[in-house]
PDB file of C-alpha atoms in Angstrom:
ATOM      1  CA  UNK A   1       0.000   0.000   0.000  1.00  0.00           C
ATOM      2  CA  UNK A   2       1.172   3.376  -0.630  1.00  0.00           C
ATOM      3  CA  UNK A   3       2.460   6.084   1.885  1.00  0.00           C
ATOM      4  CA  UNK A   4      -0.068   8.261   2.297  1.00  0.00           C
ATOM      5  CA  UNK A   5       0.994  12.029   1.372  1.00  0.00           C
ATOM      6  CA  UNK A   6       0.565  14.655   4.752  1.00  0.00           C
ATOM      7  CA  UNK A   7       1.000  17.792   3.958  1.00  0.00           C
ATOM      8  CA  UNK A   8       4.001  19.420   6.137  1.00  0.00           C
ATOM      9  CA  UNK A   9       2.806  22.040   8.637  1.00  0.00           C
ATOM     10  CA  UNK A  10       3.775  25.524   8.366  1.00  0.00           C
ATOM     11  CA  UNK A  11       6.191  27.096  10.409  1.00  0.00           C
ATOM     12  CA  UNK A  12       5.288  27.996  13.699  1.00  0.00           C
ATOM     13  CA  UNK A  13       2.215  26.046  13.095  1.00  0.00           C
ATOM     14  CA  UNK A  14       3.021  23.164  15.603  1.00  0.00           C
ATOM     15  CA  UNK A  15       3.623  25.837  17.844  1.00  0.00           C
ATOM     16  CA  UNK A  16       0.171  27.173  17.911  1.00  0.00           C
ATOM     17  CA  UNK A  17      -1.665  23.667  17.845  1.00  0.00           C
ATOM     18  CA  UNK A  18       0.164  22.241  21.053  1.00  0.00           C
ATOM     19  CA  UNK A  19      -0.683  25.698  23.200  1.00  0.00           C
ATOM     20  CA  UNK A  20      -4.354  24.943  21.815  1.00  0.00           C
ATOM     21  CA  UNK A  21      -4.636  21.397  22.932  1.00  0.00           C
ATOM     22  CA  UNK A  22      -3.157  22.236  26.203  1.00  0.00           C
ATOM     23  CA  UNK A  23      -5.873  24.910  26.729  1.00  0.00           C
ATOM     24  CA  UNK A  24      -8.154  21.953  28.341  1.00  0.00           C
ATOM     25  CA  UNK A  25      -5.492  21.002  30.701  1.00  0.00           C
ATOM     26  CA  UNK A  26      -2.691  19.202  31.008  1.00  0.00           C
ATOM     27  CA  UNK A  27      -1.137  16.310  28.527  1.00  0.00           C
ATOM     28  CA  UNK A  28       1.885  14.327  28.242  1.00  0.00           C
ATOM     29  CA  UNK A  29       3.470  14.268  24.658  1.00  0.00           C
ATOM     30  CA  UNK A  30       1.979  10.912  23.586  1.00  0.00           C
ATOM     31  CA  UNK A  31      -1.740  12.842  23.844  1.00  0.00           C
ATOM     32  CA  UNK A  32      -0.929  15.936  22.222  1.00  0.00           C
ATOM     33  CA  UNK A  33       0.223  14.404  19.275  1.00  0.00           C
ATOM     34  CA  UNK A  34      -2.832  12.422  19.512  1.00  0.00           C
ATOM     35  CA  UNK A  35      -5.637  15.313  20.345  1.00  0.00           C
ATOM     36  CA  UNK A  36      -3.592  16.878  16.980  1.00  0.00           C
ATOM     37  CA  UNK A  37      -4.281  14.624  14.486  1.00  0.00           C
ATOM     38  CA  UNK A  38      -7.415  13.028  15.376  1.00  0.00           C
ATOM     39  CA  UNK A  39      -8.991  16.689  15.387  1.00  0.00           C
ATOM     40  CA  UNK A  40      -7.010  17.214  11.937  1.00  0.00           C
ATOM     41  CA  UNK A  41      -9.377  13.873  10.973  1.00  0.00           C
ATOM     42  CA  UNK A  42      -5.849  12.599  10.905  1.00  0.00           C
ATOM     43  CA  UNK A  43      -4.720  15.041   7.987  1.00  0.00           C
ATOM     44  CA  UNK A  44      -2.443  16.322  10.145  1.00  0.00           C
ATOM     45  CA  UNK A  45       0.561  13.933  11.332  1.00  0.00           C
ATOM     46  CA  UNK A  46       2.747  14.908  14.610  1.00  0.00           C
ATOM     47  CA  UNK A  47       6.119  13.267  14.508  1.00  0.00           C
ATOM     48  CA  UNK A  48       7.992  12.560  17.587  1.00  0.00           C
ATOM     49  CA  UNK A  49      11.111  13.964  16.366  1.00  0.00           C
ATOM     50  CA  UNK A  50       9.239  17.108  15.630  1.00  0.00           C
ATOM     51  CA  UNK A  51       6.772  17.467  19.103  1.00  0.00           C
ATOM     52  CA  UNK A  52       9.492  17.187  21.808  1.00  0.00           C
ATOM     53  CA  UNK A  53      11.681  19.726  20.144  1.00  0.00           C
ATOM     54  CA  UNK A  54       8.962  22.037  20.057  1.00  0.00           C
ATOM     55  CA  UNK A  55       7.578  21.067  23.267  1.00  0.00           C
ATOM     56  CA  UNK A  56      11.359  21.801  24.758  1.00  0.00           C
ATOM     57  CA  UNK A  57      11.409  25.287  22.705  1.00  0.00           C
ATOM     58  CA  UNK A  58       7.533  26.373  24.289  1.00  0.00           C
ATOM     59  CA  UNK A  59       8.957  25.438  27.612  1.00  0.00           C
ATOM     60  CA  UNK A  60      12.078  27.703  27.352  1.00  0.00           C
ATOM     61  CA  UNK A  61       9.854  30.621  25.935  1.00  0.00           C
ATOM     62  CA  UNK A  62       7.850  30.330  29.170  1.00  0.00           C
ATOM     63  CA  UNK A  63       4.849  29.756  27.470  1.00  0.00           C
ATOM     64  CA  UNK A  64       4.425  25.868  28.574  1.00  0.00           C
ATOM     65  CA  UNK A  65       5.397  24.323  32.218  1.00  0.00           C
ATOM     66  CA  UNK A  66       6.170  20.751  32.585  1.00  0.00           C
ATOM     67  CA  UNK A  67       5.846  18.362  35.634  1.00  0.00           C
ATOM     68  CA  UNK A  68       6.243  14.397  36.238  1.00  0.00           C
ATOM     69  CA  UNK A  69       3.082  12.527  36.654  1.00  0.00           C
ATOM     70  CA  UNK A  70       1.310   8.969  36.095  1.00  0.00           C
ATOM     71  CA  UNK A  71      -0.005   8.425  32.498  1.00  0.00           C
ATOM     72  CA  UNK A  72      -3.429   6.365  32.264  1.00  0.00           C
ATOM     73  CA  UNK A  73      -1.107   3.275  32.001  1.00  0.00           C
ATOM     74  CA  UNK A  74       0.234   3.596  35.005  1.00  0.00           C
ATOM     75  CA  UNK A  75       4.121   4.869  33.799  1.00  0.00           C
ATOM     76  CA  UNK A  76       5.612   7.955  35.203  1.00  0.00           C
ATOM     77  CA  UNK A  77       5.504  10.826  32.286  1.00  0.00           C
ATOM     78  CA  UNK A  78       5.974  14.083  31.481  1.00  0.00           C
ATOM     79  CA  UNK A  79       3.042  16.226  31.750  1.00  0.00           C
ATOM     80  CA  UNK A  80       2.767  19.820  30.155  1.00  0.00           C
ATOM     81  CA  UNK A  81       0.572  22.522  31.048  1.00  0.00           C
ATOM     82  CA  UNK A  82      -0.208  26.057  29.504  1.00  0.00           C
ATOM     83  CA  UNK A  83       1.016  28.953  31.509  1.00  0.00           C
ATOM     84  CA  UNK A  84      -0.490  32.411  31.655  1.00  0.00           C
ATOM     85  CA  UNK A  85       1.866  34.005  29.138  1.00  0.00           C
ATOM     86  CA  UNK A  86       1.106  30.784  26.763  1.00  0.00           C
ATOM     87  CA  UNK A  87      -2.610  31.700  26.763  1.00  0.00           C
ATOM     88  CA  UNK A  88      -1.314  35.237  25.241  1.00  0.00           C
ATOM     89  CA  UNK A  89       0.814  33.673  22.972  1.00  0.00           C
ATOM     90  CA  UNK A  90      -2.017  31.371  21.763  1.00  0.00           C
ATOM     91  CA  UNK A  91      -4.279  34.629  21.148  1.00  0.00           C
ATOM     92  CA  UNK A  92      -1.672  36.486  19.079  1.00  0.00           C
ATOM     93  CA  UNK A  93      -0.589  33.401  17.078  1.00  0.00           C
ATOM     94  CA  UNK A  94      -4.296  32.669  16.556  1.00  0.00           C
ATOM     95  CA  UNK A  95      -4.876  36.017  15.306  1.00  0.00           C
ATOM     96  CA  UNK A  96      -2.067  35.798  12.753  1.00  0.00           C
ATOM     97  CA  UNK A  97      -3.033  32.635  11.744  1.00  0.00           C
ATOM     98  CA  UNK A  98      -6.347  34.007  11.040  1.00  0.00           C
ATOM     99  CA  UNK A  99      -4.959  36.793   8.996  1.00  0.00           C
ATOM    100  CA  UNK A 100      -2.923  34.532   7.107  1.00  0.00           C
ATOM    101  CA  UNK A 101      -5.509  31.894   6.051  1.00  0.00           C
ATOM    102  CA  UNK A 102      -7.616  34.842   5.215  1.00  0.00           C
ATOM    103  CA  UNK A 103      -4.844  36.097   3.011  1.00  0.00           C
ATOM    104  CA  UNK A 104      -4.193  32.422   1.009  1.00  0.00           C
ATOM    105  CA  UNK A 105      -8.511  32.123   0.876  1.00  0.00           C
ATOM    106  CA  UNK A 106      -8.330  35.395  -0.502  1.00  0.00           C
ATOM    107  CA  UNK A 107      -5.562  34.738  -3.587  1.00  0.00           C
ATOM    108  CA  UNK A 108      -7.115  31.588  -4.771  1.00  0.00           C
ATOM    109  CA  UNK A 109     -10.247  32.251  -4.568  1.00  0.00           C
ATOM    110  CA  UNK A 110     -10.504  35.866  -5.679  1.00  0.00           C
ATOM    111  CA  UNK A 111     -13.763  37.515  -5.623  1.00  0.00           C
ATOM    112  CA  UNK A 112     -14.995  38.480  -9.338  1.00  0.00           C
ATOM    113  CA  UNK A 113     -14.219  42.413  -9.959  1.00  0.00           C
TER     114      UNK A 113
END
């Protein structure tokens, strides 16, 4: 069978989507990556070596907090929360997503002059 084709995300994109899922509560990695793509109807893929590099960067920016915990399997993980400043973050990068999506809707589908 054929690999299916994902498309890659956009920069910064990854970003935005892990401060959103984290806006219920917290999540270990394993979850996020999970709440990602089955609310992307699975269009949109989360690879490991892509979510803890991010998930590091978010928690040096301040904008995520981490603590150990016990997953629903009974293993000690890493849980990550959203912190105040991530819940700004998540407004502003919503906003320019926004914008932007507007902007691409708006070139190829151009209303008739």
């Amino acid at each position: 069978m054929p690999k299916r084709d994902t498309p890659d995300m956009l920069q910064g994109t990854l970003d935005m989507l892990i401060l959103q899922t984290l806006v219920v509560g917290p999540s270990h990695g394993h979850t996020i990556a999970h709440v990602i793509e089955h609310r992307s109807e699975e269009v949109l893929q989360v690879e490991h070596g892509s979510l803890y590099p991010a998930l590091h960067r978010l928690e040096d920016r301040g904008w995520i907090a981490s603590f150990w915990g016990t997953s629903e399997n009974n293993r000690k993980a890493r849980y990550y929360r959203l912190t105040p400043a991530g819940r700004k973050q998540l407004v502003a990068e919503t906003d320019r997503w926004t914008q932007l999506a507007r902007a691409v809707e708006r070139v190829i589908r151009p209303v008739e002059e």
